[in-house]
């Protein structure tokens, strides 16, 4: 029992922050409190709203393509890879914009069920949940600052975050294939 508790505690600690994996949906939100930093208070002459200095930078970037179920290319992106628990905890927090051909991918090994929230995330995002065979399981749109969970619904090997509304604009849908070198 203690080992299971320690593993659960470790899993919870690794899953804290905005727009990054959160504890399972069956656990109360209070048990998923974030250790992510809150934005600093605005100083004299500052709005305190643009937090680009807090946004994560320097992640590996890789090409990513999405093709329809019939093999027709739908979109190409350059995505940052959030591999480590720390990178995944920070995710897209405090970003004030995201180019239409950019994104971030969160890989998981082994595949697992994941849940994200949008705490400290300033821009809307589409979350694309990717199965082990590379197909899209589901797409959810995250609203800035929303702490409701966006869940994978099944084990996934990765979650792709792109600008909110982009999936619909590009006709990206469940069953499409995602390919990336990661």
Tab-separated table of N, CA and C in Angstrom:
chain	number	residue	atom	x	y	z
A	1	UNK	N	0.822	-1.187	0.000
A	1	UNK	CA	0.000	0.000	0.000
A	1	UNK	C	0.869	1.255	0.000
A	2	UNK	N	1.922	1.262	0.801
A	2	UNK	CA	2.806	2.431	0.858
A	2	UNK	C	3.464	2.667	-0.497
A	3	UNK	N	3.883	1.590	-1.175
A	3	UNK	CA	4.517	1.734	-2.486
A	3	UNK	C	3.529	2.356	-3.464
A	4	UNK	N	2.276	1.899	-3.437
A	4	UNK	CA	1.268	2.468	-4.332
A	4	UNK	C	1.063	3.944	-4.027
A	5	UNK	N	1.045	4.320	-2.735
A	5	UNK	CA	0.880	5.721	-2.357
A	5	UNK	C	2.067	6.548	-2.838
A	6	UNK	N	3.287	6.023	-2.662
A	6	UNK	CA	4.480	6.749	-3.104
A	6	UNK	C	4.446	6.934	-4.615
A	7	UNK	N	4.045	5.887	-5.348
A	7	UNK	CA	3.946	6.011	-6.810
A	7	UNK	C	2.885	7.037	-7.194
A	8	UNK	N	1.734	7.007	-6.487
A	8	UNK	CA	0.690	7.978	-6.769
A	8	UNK	C	1.191	9.385	-6.479
A	9	UNK	N	1.869	9.576	-5.352
A	9	UNK	CA	2.408	10.897	-5.006
A	9	UNK	C	3.418	11.354	-6.050
A	10	UNK	N	4.282	10.445	-6.495
A	10	UNK	CA	5.276	10.793	-7.517
A	10	UNK	C	4.586	11.145	-8.828
A	11	UNK	N	3.547	10.387	-9.182
A	11	UNK	CA	2.818	10.672	-10.416
A	11	UNK	C	2.136	12.028	-10.324
A	12	UNK	N	1.560	12.334	-9.182
A	12	UNK	CA	0.909	13.634	-9.015
A	12	UNK	C	1.922	14.761	-9.097
A	13	UNK	N	3.077	14.579	-8.467
A	13	UNK	CA	4.103	15.621	-8.494
A	13	UNK	C	4.577	15.882	-9.915
A	14	UNK	N	4.681	14.832	-10.723
A	14	UNK	CA	5.150	14.976	-12.103
A	14	UNK	C	4.078	15.563	-13.010
A	15	UNK	N	2.843	15.594	-12.536
A	15	UNK	CA	1.744	15.994	-13.402
A	15	UNK	C	1.173	17.367	-13.072
A	16	UNK	N	1.914	18.188	-12.385
A	16	UNK	CA	1.394	19.489	-11.979
A	16	UNK	C	1.712	20.555	-13.009
A	17	UNK	N	0.757	21.406	-13.312
A	17	UNK	CA	0.937	22.655	-14.039
A	17	UNK	C	-0.065	22.819	-15.143
A	18	UNK	N	0.050	23.943	-15.807
A	18	UNK	CA	-0.931	24.288	-16.822
A	18	UNK	C	-0.661	23.590	-18.129
A	19	UNK	N	-1.733	23.274	-18.779
A	19	UNK	CA	-1.706	22.665	-20.091
A	19	UNK	C	-0.660	21.588	-20.172
A	20	UNK	N	-0.616	20.812	-19.127
A	20	UNK	CA	0.253	19.665	-19.074
A	20	UNK	C	-0.494	18.563	-18.370
A	21	UNK	N	0.027	17.349	-18.394
A	21	UNK	CA	-0.715	16.230	-17.832
A	21	UNK	C	-1.099	16.499	-16.390
A	22	UNK	N	-2.314	16.128	-16.054
A	22	UNK	CA	-2.817	16.284	-14.701
A	22	UNK	C	-3.190	14.929	-14.141
A	23	UNK	N	-3.505	14.892	-12.856
A	23	UNK	CA	-3.927	13.660	-12.214
A	23	UNK	C	-5.179	13.144	-12.899
A	24	UNK	N	-5.443	11.874	-12.714
A	24	UNK	CA	-6.589	11.249	-13.339
A	24	UNK	C	-7.888	11.953	-13.005
A	25	UNK	N	-8.876	11.874	-13.900
A	25	UNK	CA	-10.109	12.600	-13.718
A	25	UNK	C	-10.920	12.145	-12.518
A	26	UNK	N	-10.637	10.993	-11.938
A	26	UNK	CA	-11.407	10.528	-10.798
A	26	UNK	C	-10.959	11.177	-9.497
A	27	UNK	N	-9.847	11.889	-9.507
A	27	UNK	CA	-9.351	12.515	-8.289
A	27	UNK	C	-9.845	13.945	-8.192
A	28	UNK	N	-10.167	14.408	-6.981
A	28	UNK	CA	-10.659	15.776	-6.832
A	28	UNK	C	-9.620	16.796	-7.286
A	29	UNK	N	-10.093	17.912	-7.840
A	29	UNK	CA	-9.202	18.952	-8.326
A	29	UNK	C	-8.297	19.460	-7.221
A	30	UNK	N	-8.780	19.493	-5.996
A	30	UNK	CA	-7.960	19.979	-4.884
A	30	UNK	C	-6.689	19.163	-4.732
A	31	UNK	N	-6.723	17.898	-5.122
A	31	UNK	CA	-5.531	17.059	-5.026
A	31	UNK	C	-4.593	17.258	-6.197
A	32	UNK	N	-4.992	18.085	-7.159
A	32	UNK	CA	-4.163	18.350	-8.328
A	32	UNK	C	-3.677	19.788	-8.305
A	33	UNK	N	-3.399	20.331	-7.146
A	33	UNK	CA	-2.969	21.722	-7.076
A	33	UNK	C	-1.670	21.901	-7.834
A	34	UNK	N	-1.477	23.071	-8.376
A	34	UNK	CA	-0.323	23.321	-9.232
A	34	UNK	C	0.835	23.913	-8.451
A	35	UNK	N	2.013	23.413	-8.727
A	35	UNK	CA	3.214	24.013	-8.166
A	35	UNK	C	3.804	25.023	-9.147
A	36	UNK	N	3.111	25.220	-10.259
A	36	UNK	CA	3.593	26.152	-11.268
A	36	UNK	C	3.547	27.565	-10.718
A	37	UNK	N	4.503	28.369	-11.096
A	37	UNK	CA	4.533	29.731	-10.575
A	37	UNK	C	3.357	30.552	-11.076
A	38	UNK	N	2.855	31.406	-10.211
A	38	UNK	CA	1.842	32.361	-10.615
A	38	UNK	C	2.562	33.541	-11.259
A	39	UNK	N	1.903	34.243	-12.159
A	39	UNK	CA	2.549	35.402	-12.765
A	39	UNK	C	2.891	36.431	-11.703
A	40	UNK	N	4.020	37.104	-11.850
A	40	UNK	CA	4.364	38.126	-10.872
A	40	UNK	C	3.407	39.301	-10.952
A	41	UNK	N	3.264	39.995	-9.848
A	41	UNK	CA	2.404	41.173	-9.817
A	41	UNK	C	3.014	42.256	-10.699
A	42	UNK	N	2.155	43.060	-11.276
A	42	UNK	CA	2.628	44.141	-12.138
A	42	UNK	C	3.298	45.216	-11.300
A	43	UNK	N	4.423	45.686	-11.769
A	43	UNK	CA	5.121	46.778	-11.114
A	43	UNK	C	4.685	48.107	-11.708
A	44	UNK	N	5.240	49.182	-11.239
A	44	UNK	CA	4.883	50.493	-11.778
A	44	UNK	C	5.106	50.535	-13.287
A	45	UNK	N	4.090	50.951	-14.013
A	45	UNK	CA	4.214	51.087	-15.466
A	45	UNK	C	4.111	49.774	-16.219
A	46	UNK	N	3.806	48.651	-15.547
A	46	UNK	CA	3.693	47.354	-16.206
A	46	UNK	C	2.249	46.882	-16.140
A	47	UNK	N	1.822	46.143	-17.147
A	47	UNK	CA	0.467	45.605	-17.140
A	47	UNK	C	0.416	44.285	-16.394
A	48	UNK	N	1.521	43.536	-16.374
A	48	UNK	CA	1.537	42.231	-15.725
A	48	UNK	C	0.879	41.143	-16.557
A	49	UNK	N	0.384	41.477	-17.758
A	49	UNK	CA	-0.339	40.499	-18.554
A	49	UNK	C	0.540	39.765	-19.552
A	50	UNK	N	1.558	40.395	-20.062
A	50	UNK	CA	2.443	39.705	-20.995
A	50	UNK	C	3.569	39.064	-20.205
A	51	UNK	N	3.539	37.754	-20.168
A	51	UNK	CA	4.483	37.011	-19.339
A	51	UNK	C	5.489	36.246	-20.188
A	52	UNK	N	5.929	36.836	-21.290
A	52	UNK	CA	6.822	36.112	-22.181
A	52	UNK	C	8.119	35.724	-21.489
A	53	UNK	N	8.547	36.463	-20.480
A	53	UNK	CA	9.754	36.112	-19.749
A	53	UNK	C	9.608	34.830	-18.963
A	54	UNK	N	8.378	34.432	-18.672
A	54	UNK	CA	8.136	33.193	-17.938
A	54	UNK	C	7.880	32.008	-18.856
A	55	UNK	N	7.633	32.258	-20.124
A	55	UNK	CA	7.341	31.191	-21.073
A	55	UNK	C	8.579	30.329	-21.289
A	56	UNK	N	8.350	29.053	-21.452
A	56	UNK	CA	9.416	28.088	-21.683
A	56	UNK	C	10.036	28.307	-23.064
A	57	UNK	N	11.356	28.259	-23.136
A	57	UNK	CA	12.064	28.411	-24.409
A	57	UNK	C	13.171	27.366	-24.486
A	58	UNK	N	13.754	27.218	-25.668
A	58	UNK	CA	14.922	26.366	-25.848
A	58	UNK	C	14.653	24.888	-25.999
A	59	UNK	N	13.400	24.487	-26.218
A	59	UNK	CA	13.108	23.070	-26.409
A	59	UNK	C	13.525	22.613	-27.805
A	60	UNK	N	13.831	21.322	-27.930
A	60	UNK	CA	14.106	20.730	-29.239
A	60	UNK	C	12.905	20.964	-30.151
A	61	UNK	N	13.160	21.256	-31.430
A	61	UNK	CA	12.096	21.462	-32.407
A	61	UNK	C	12.204	20.412	-33.498
A	62	UNK	N	11.051	19.845	-33.877
A	62	UNK	CA	11.007	18.802	-34.903
A	62	UNK	C	9.846	19.065	-35.853
A	63	UNK	N	9.944	18.541	-37.082
A	63	UNK	CA	8.815	18.670	-38.009
A	63	UNK	C	7.719	17.666	-37.662
A	64	UNK	N	6.490	18.040	-37.925
A	64	UNK	CA	5.337	17.173	-37.680
A	64	UNK	C	4.360	17.359	-38.827
A	65	UNK	N	3.810	16.259	-39.335
A	65	UNK	CA	2.820	16.332	-40.407
A	65	UNK	C	1.560	15.573	-39.992
A	66	UNK	N	0.448	16.040	-40.506
A	66	UNK	CA	-0.831	15.373	-40.287
A	66	UNK	C	-1.420	15.076	-41.654
A	67	UNK	N	-1.801	13.807	-41.867
A	67	UNK	CA	-2.418	13.397	-43.122
A	67	UNK	C	-3.802	12.817	-42.836
A	68	UNK	N	-4.686	12.961	-43.808
A	68	UNK	CA	-6.047	12.444	-43.661
A	68	UNK	C	-6.023	10.920	-43.673
A	69	UNK	N	-7.157	10.335	-43.343
A	69	UNK	CA	-7.268	8.872	-43.360
A	69	UNK	C	-7.026	8.309	-44.751
A	70	UNK	N	-7.276	9.111	-45.784
A	70	UNK	CA	-7.056	8.653	-47.159
A	70	UNK	C	-5.646	8.968	-47.655
A	71	UNK	N	-4.798	9.565	-46.778
A	71	UNK	CA	-3.416	9.833	-47.143
A	71	UNK	C	-3.151	11.218	-47.701
A	72	UNK	N	-4.151	12.075	-47.734
A	72	UNK	CA	-3.979	13.439	-48.239
A	72	UNK	C	-3.365	14.303	-47.145
A	73	UNK	N	-2.257	15.009	-47.449
A	73	UNK	CA	-1.661	15.888	-46.431
A	73	UNK	C	-2.627	16.985	-46.004
A	74	UNK	N	-2.744	17.178	-44.689
A	74	UNK	CA	-3.611	18.234	-44.155
A	74	UNK	C	-2.808	19.426	-43.647
A	75	UNK	N	-1.673	19.141	-42.962
A	75	UNK	CA	-0.930	20.247	-42.345
A	75	UNK	C	0.482	19.817	-41.997
A	76	UNK	N	1.377	20.808	-41.948
A	76	UNK	CA	2.749	20.621	-41.467
A	76	UNK	C	3.007	21.653	-40.391
A	77	UNK	N	3.685	21.228	-39.342
A	77	UNK	CA	4.010	22.099	-38.218
A	77	UNK	C	5.471	21.909	-37.839
A	78	UNK	N	6.025	22.883	-37.172
A	78	UNK	CA	7.269	22.732	-36.438
A	78	UNK	C	6.855	22.765	-34.980
A	79	UNK	N	7.199	21.700	-34.245
A	79	UNK	CA	6.749	21.599	-32.860
A	79	UNK	C	7.926	21.483	-31.904
A	80	UNK	N	7.750	22.066	-30.734
A	80	UNK	CA	8.701	21.908	-29.649
A	80	UNK	C	8.359	20.610	-28.935
A	81	UNK	N	9.381	19.895	-28.479
A	81	UNK	CA	9.166	18.618	-27.801
A	81	UNK	C	9.356	18.812	-26.298
A	82	UNK	N	8.276	18.623	-25.551
A	82	UNK	CA	8.316	18.701	-24.088
A	82	UNK	C	8.492	17.281	-23.566
A	83	UNK	N	9.752	16.872	-23.368
A	83	UNK	CA	10.054	15.485	-22.990
A	83	UNK	C	10.064	15.248	-21.490
A	84	UNK	N	10.751	16.092	-20.770
A	84	UNK	CA	10.949	15.846	-19.339
A	84	UNK	C	9.708	16.257	-18.545
A	85	UNK	N	9.567	15.713	-17.346
A	85	UNK	CA	8.445	16.144	-16.505
A	85	UNK	C	8.433	17.660	-16.292
A	86	UNK	N	9.580	18.276	-16.108
A	86	UNK	CA	9.636	19.723	-15.923
A	86	UNK	C	9.169	20.474	-17.153
A	87	UNK	N	9.600	20.015	-18.332
A	87	UNK	CA	9.159	20.652	-19.576
A	87	UNK	C	7.660	20.471	-19.773
A	88	UNK	N	7.169	19.287	-19.437
A	88	UNK	CA	5.740	19.026	-19.585
A	88	UNK	C	4.928	19.823	-18.570
A	89	UNK	N	5.464	20.017	-17.388
A	89	UNK	CA	4.762	20.824	-16.389
A	89	UNK	C	4.594	22.261	-16.880
A	90	UNK	N	5.602	22.816	-17.490
A	90	UNK	CA	5.559	24.209	-17.952
A	90	UNK	C	4.736	24.327	-19.230
A	91	UNK	N	4.894	23.380	-20.159
A	91	UNK	CA	4.099	23.388	-21.382
A	91	UNK	C	4.038	24.746	-22.049
A	92	UNK	N	2.836	25.171	-22.400
A	92	UNK	CA	2.608	26.452	-23.094
A	92	UNK	C	2.233	27.576	-22.124
A	93	UNK	N	2.482	27.371	-20.852
A	93	UNK	CA	2.135	28.397	-19.877
A	93	UNK	C	2.795	29.734	-20.218
A	94	UNK	N	2.057	30.799	-19.996
A	94	UNK	CA	2.519	32.187	-20.095
A	94	UNK	C	2.852	32.641	-21.514
A	95	UNK	N	2.589	31.823	-22.520
A	95	UNK	CA	2.798	32.264	-23.902
A	95	UNK	C	1.674	33.213	-24.281
A	96	UNK	N	2.019	34.247	-25.008
A	96	UNK	CA	1.010	35.222	-25.414
A	96	UNK	C	0.579	35.053	-26.869
A	97	UNK	N	1.255	34.184	-27.612
A	97	UNK	CA	0.871	33.929	-29.003
A	97	UNK	C	1.470	32.597	-29.439
A	98	UNK	N	0.923	32.084	-30.536
A	98	UNK	CA	1.428	30.855	-31.137
A	98	UNK	C	1.163	30.948	-32.631
A	99	UNK	N	2.224	30.869	-33.423
A	99	UNK	CA	2.095	30.947	-34.878
A	99	UNK	C	1.242	29.778	-35.381
A	100	UNK	N	0.521	29.964	-36.485
A	100	UNK	CA	-0.372	28.914	-36.984
A	100	UNK	C	0.337	27.639	-37.430
A	101	UNK	N	1.631	27.699	-37.688
A	101	UNK	CA	2.376	26.507	-38.121
A	101	UNK	C	3.304	25.976	-37.028
A	102	UNK	N	3.032	26.352	-35.789
A	102	UNK	CA	3.861	25.922	-34.655
A	102	UNK	C	3.014	25.165	-33.642
A	103	UNK	N	3.682	24.472	-32.734
A	103	UNK	CA	2.982	23.748	-31.681
A	103	UNK	C	3.964	23.149	-30.700
A	104	UNK	N	3.436	22.310	-29.825
A	104	UNK	CA	4.252	21.601	-28.843
A	104	UNK	C	3.700	20.190	-28.733
A	105	UNK	N	4.609	19.219	-28.634
A	105	UNK	CA	4.182	17.827	-28.477
A	105	UNK	C	4.705	17.280	-27.157
A	106	UNK	N	3.861	16.499	-26.502
A	106	UNK	CA	4.153	15.887	-25.214
A	106	UNK	C	4.170	14.367	-25.424
A	107	UNK	N	5.346	13.757	-25.571
A	107	UNK	CA	5.399	12.307	-25.790
A	107	UNK	C	5.305	11.528	-24.475
A	108	UNK	N	4.720	10.322	-24.539
A	108	UNK	CA	4.584	9.437	-23.372
A	108	UNK	C	5.047	8.040	-23.727
A	109	UNK	N	5.904	7.478	-22.890
A	109	UNK	CA	6.364	6.104	-23.063
A	109	UNK	C	6.423	5.477	-21.678
A	110	UNK	N	5.537	4.569	-21.403
A	110	UNK	CA	4.582	3.886	-22.279
A	110	UNK	C	3.331	4.735	-22.509
A	111	UNK	N	2.484	4.299	-23.453
A	111	UNK	CA	1.220	5.007	-23.669
A	111	UNK	C	0.420	5.052	-22.370
A	112	UNK	N	-0.306	6.151	-22.177
A	112	UNK	CA	-1.091	6.305	-20.950
A	112	UNK	C	-2.261	7.229	-21.163
A	113	UNK	N	-3.247	7.129	-20.275
A	113	UNK	CA	-4.348	8.083	-20.278
A	113	UNK	C	-3.845	9.349	-19.609
A	114	UNK	N	-4.152	10.490	-20.211
A	114	UNK	CA	-3.682	11.760	-19.676
A	114	UNK	C	-4.839	12.751	-19.621
A	115	UNK	N	-4.650	13.766	-18.795
A	115	UNK	CA	-5.614	14.859	-18.685
A	115	UNK	C	-4.832	16.160	-18.563
A	116	UNK	N	-5.286	17.178	-19.253
A	116	UNK	CA	-4.635	18.482	-19.245
A	116	UNK	C	-5.617	19.518	-18.708
A	117	UNK	N	-5.066	20.633	-18.225
A	117	UNK	CA	-5.868	21.808	-17.914
A	117	UNK	C	-5.136	23.015	-18.444
A	118	UNK	N	-5.765	24.175	-18.344
A	118	UNK	CA	-5.219	25.378	-18.970
A	118	UNK	C	-4.790	26.432	-17.950
A	119	UNK	N	-4.508	26.027	-16.732
A	119	UNK	CA	-4.057	26.982	-15.716
A	119	UNK	C	-2.806	27.693	-16.221
A	120	UNK	N	-2.763	28.992	-16.043
A	120	UNK	CA	-1.633	29.837	-16.448
A	120	UNK	C	-1.362	29.799	-17.954
A	121	UNK	N	-2.313	29.315	-18.726
A	121	UNK	CA	-2.183	29.305	-20.183
A	121	UNK	C	-3.014	30.461	-20.717
A	122	UNK	N	-2.372	31.369	-21.447
A	122	UNK	CA	-2.981	32.639	-21.833
A	122	UNK	C	-3.667	32.618	-23.191
A	123	UNK	N	-3.444	31.572	-23.982
A	123	UNK	CA	-3.991	31.498	-25.334
A	123	UNK	C	-4.817	30.231	-25.494
A	124	UNK	N	-5.849	30.248	-26.362
A	124	UNK	CA	-6.600	29.022	-26.618
A	124	UNK	C	-5.735	28.024	-27.389
A	125	UNK	N	-5.925	26.761	-27.087
A	125	UNK	CA	-5.147	25.701	-27.737
A	125	UNK	C	-6.054	24.553	-28.137
A	126	UNK	N	-5.737	23.908	-29.254
A	126	UNK	CA	-6.338	22.626	-29.598
A	126	UNK	C	-5.397	21.551	-29.092
A	127	UNK	N	-5.930	20.579	-28.379
A	127	UNK	CA	-5.156	19.445	-27.885
A	127	UNK	C	-5.530	18.231	-28.714
A	128	UNK	N	-4.542	17.660	-29.390
A	128	UNK	CA	-4.729	16.535	-30.291
A	128	UNK	C	-4.121	15.314	-29.613
A	129	UNK	N	-4.970	14.361	-29.214
A	129	UNK	CA	-4.533	13.167	-28.494
A	129	UNK	C	-4.211	12.073	-29.511
A	130	UNK	N	-2.976	11.536	-29.458
A	130	UNK	CA	-2.456	10.644	-30.490
A	130	UNK	C	-2.249	9.234	-29.944
A	131	UNK	N	-2.863	8.258	-30.612
A	131	UNK	CA	-2.747	6.845	-30.232
A	131	UNK	C	-1.367	6.288	-30.608
A	132	UNK	N	-1.119	5.076	-30.113
A	132	UNK	CA	0.151	4.409	-30.387
A	132	UNK	C	0.355	4.155	-31.873
A	133	UNK	N	-0.719	3.938	-32.634
A	133	UNK	CA	-0.568	3.695	-34.077
A	133	UNK	C	-0.428	4.990	-34.886
A	134	UNK	N	-0.368	6.141	-34.194
A	134	UNK	CA	-0.177	7.419	-34.863
A	134	UNK	C	-1.461	8.113	-35.273
A	135	UNK	N	-2.610	7.473	-35.045
A	135	UNK	CA	-3.870	8.113	-35.411
A	135	UNK	C	-4.378	8.993	-34.271
A	136	UNK	N	-5.187	9.960	-34.650
A	136	UNK	CA	-5.751	10.891	-33.671
A	136	UNK	C	-6.955	10.236	-32.996
A	137	UNK	N	-6.903	10.187	-31.669
A	137	UNK	CA	-8.004	9.619	-30.885
A	137	UNK	C	-9.117	10.646	-30.712
A	138	UNK	N	-8.740	11.869	-30.373
A	138	UNK	CA	-9.719	12.940	-30.159
A	138	UNK	C	-9.026	14.285	-30.195
A	139	UNK	N	-9.825	15.332	-30.322
A	139	UNK	CA	-9.326	16.708	-30.326
A	139	UNK	C	-10.201	17.503	-29.359
A	140	UNK	N	-9.568	18.221	-28.461
A	140	UNK	CA	-10.277	19.075	-27.508
A	140	UNK	C	-9.713	20.488	-27.628
A	141	UNK	N	-10.561	21.491	-27.417
A	141	UNK	CA	-10.095	22.873	-27.423
A	141	UNK	C	-10.053	23.386	-26.001
A	142	UNK	N	-8.879	23.887	-25.617
A	142	UNK	CA	-8.681	24.427	-24.280
A	142	UNK	C	-8.885	25.930	-24.262
A	143	UNK	N	-9.604	26.382	-23.237
A	143	UNK	CA	-9.892	27.801	-23.042
A	143	UNK	C	-8.878	28.370	-22.051
A	144	UNK	N	-8.295	29.530	-22.333
A	144	UNK	CA	-7.304	30.097	-21.412
A	144	UNK	C	-7.798	30.119	-19.964
A	145	UNK	N	-6.915	29.745	-19.059
A	145	UNK	CA	-7.115	29.755	-17.605
A	145	UNK	C	-8.129	28.730	-17.097
A	146	UNK	N	-8.738	27.934	-17.953
A	146	UNK	CA	-9.755	26.972	-17.531
A	146	UNK	C	-9.103	25.799	-16.816
A	147	UNK	N	-9.628	25.429	-15.668
A	147	UNK	CA	-9.072	24.314	-14.906
A	147	UNK	C	-9.889	23.037	-15.067
A	148	UNK	N	-10.870	23.038	-15.971
A	148	UNK	CA	-11.574	21.794	-16.276
A	148	UNK	C	-10.617	20.885	-17.036
A	149	UNK	N	-10.710	19.599	-16.767
A	149	UNK	CA	-9.793	18.652	-17.390
A	149	UNK	C	-10.198	18.332	-18.828
A	150	UNK	N	-9.209	18.257	-19.684
A	150	UNK	CA	-9.350	17.800	-21.061
A	150	UNK	C	-8.660	16.443	-21.100
A	151	UNK	N	-9.429	15.388	-21.253
A	151	UNK	CA	-8.892	14.037	-21.080
A	151	UNK	C	-8.729	13.309	-22.411
A	152	UNK	N	-7.765	12.388	-22.415
A	152	UNK	CA	-7.501	11.615	-23.625
A	152	UNK	C	-8.592	10.584	-23.892
A	153	UNK	N	-9.192	10.029	-22.845
A	153	UNK	CA	-10.238	9.032	-23.020
A	153	UNK	C	-9.724	7.632	-23.303
A	154	UNK	N	-8.444	7.508	-23.583
A	154	UNK	CA	-7.795	6.219	-23.841
A	154	UNK	C	-6.291	6.441	-23.757
A	155	UNK	N	-5.511	5.357	-23.668
A	155	UNK	CA	-4.052	5.547	-23.630
A	155	UNK	C	-3.543	6.184	-24.922
A	156	UNK	N	-2.632	7.149	-24.766
A	156	UNK	CA	-2.047	7.839	-25.914
A	156	UNK	C	-0.524	7.860	-25.781
A	157	UNK	N	0.157	8.033	-26.921
A	157	UNK	CA	1.620	8.141	-26.913
A	157	UNK	C	2.084	9.583	-26.967
A	158	UNK	N	1.157	10.492	-27.303
A	158	UNK	CA	1.534	11.900	-27.377
A	158	UNK	C	0.289	12.777	-27.394
A	159	UNK	N	0.506	14.028	-27.010
A	159	UNK	CA	-0.517	15.059	-27.150
A	159	UNK	C	0.138	16.225	-27.882
A	160	UNK	N	-0.508	16.664	-28.934
A	160	UNK	CA	-0.046	17.798	-29.719
A	160	UNK	C	-0.893	19.004	-29.355
A	161	UNK	N	-0.235	20.121	-29.062
A	161	UNK	CA	-0.932	21.374	-28.831
A	161	UNK	C	-0.641	22.313	-29.990
A	162	UNK	N	-1.715	22.831	-30.586
A	162	UNK	CA	-1.607	23.821	-31.658
A	162	UNK	C	-2.559	24.975	-31.316
A	163	UNK	N	-2.468	26.050	-32.057
A	163	UNK	CA	-3.317	27.216	-31.795
A	163	UNK	C	-4.790	26.821	-31.807
A	164	UNK	N	-5.539	27.375	-30.878
A	164	UNK	CA	-6.958	27.069	-30.760
A	164	UNK	C	-7.721	27.357	-32.047
A	165	UNK	N	-8.509	26.398	-32.488
A	165	UNK	CA	-9.290	26.535	-33.711
A	165	UNK	C	-8.593	26.070	-34.968
A	166	UNK	N	-7.290	25.820	-34.882
A	166	UNK	CA	-6.513	25.419	-36.076
A	166	UNK	C	-6.948	24.056	-36.605
A	167	UNK	N	-7.245	23.118	-35.720
A	167	UNK	CA	-7.650	21.781	-36.163
A	167	UNK	C	-8.889	21.886	-37.060
A	168	UNK	N	-9.878	22.657	-36.632
A	168	UNK	CA	-11.094	22.825	-37.435
A	168	UNK	C	-10.778	23.549	-38.744
A	169	UNK	N	-9.954	24.592	-38.693
A	169	UNK	CA	-9.591	25.334	-39.906
A	169	UNK	C	-8.952	24.427	-40.949
A	170	UNK	N	-8.133	23.488	-40.481
A	170	UNK	CA	-7.387	22.614	-41.388
A	170	UNK	C	-8.124	21.306	-41.704
A	171	UNK	N	-9.275	21.106	-41.093
A	171	UNK	CA	-10.027	19.873	-41.320
A	171	UNK	C	-9.423	18.663	-40.636
A	172	UNK	N	-8.599	18.886	-39.616
A	172	UNK	CA	-7.982	17.785	-38.877
A	172	UNK	C	-9.059	17.116	-38.033
A	173	UNK	N	-9.082	15.779	-38.063
A	173	UNK	CA	-10.130	15.069	-37.331
A	173	UNK	C	-9.627	13.728	-36.794
A	174	UNK	N	-10.373	13.161	-35.826
A	174	UNK	CA	-10.003	11.845	-35.312
A	174	UNK	C	-9.869	10.843	-36.460
A	175	UNK	N	-8.861	9.994	-36.350
A	175	UNK	CA	-8.565	9.018	-37.403
A	175	UNK	C	-7.453	9.469	-38.331
A	176	UNK	N	-7.210	10.783	-38.420
A	176	UNK	CA	-6.070	11.273	-39.213
A	176	UNK	C	-4.778	10.794	-38.584
A	177	UNK	N	-3.700	10.784	-39.360
A	177	UNK	CA	-2.403	10.281	-38.892
A	177	UNK	C	-1.440	11.431	-38.618
A	178	UNK	N	-0.734	11.296	-37.500
A	178	UNK	CA	0.277	12.276	-37.099
A	178	UNK	C	1.638	11.610	-37.176
A	179	UNK	N	2.574	12.238	-37.877
A	179	UNK	CA	3.953	11.731	-37.983
A	179	UNK	C	4.915	12.809	-37.534
A	180	UNK	N	5.828	12.427	-36.643
A	180	UNK	CA	6.846	13.352	-36.157
A	180	UNK	C	8.066	12.547	-35.767
A	181	UNK	N	9.208	13.188	-35.826
A	181	UNK	CA	10.440	12.505	-35.436
A	181	UNK	C	10.718	12.847	-33.987
A	182	UNK	N	10.499	11.898	-33.156
A	182	UNK	CA	10.679	12.215	-31.751
A	182	UNK	C	11.006	11.019	-30.968
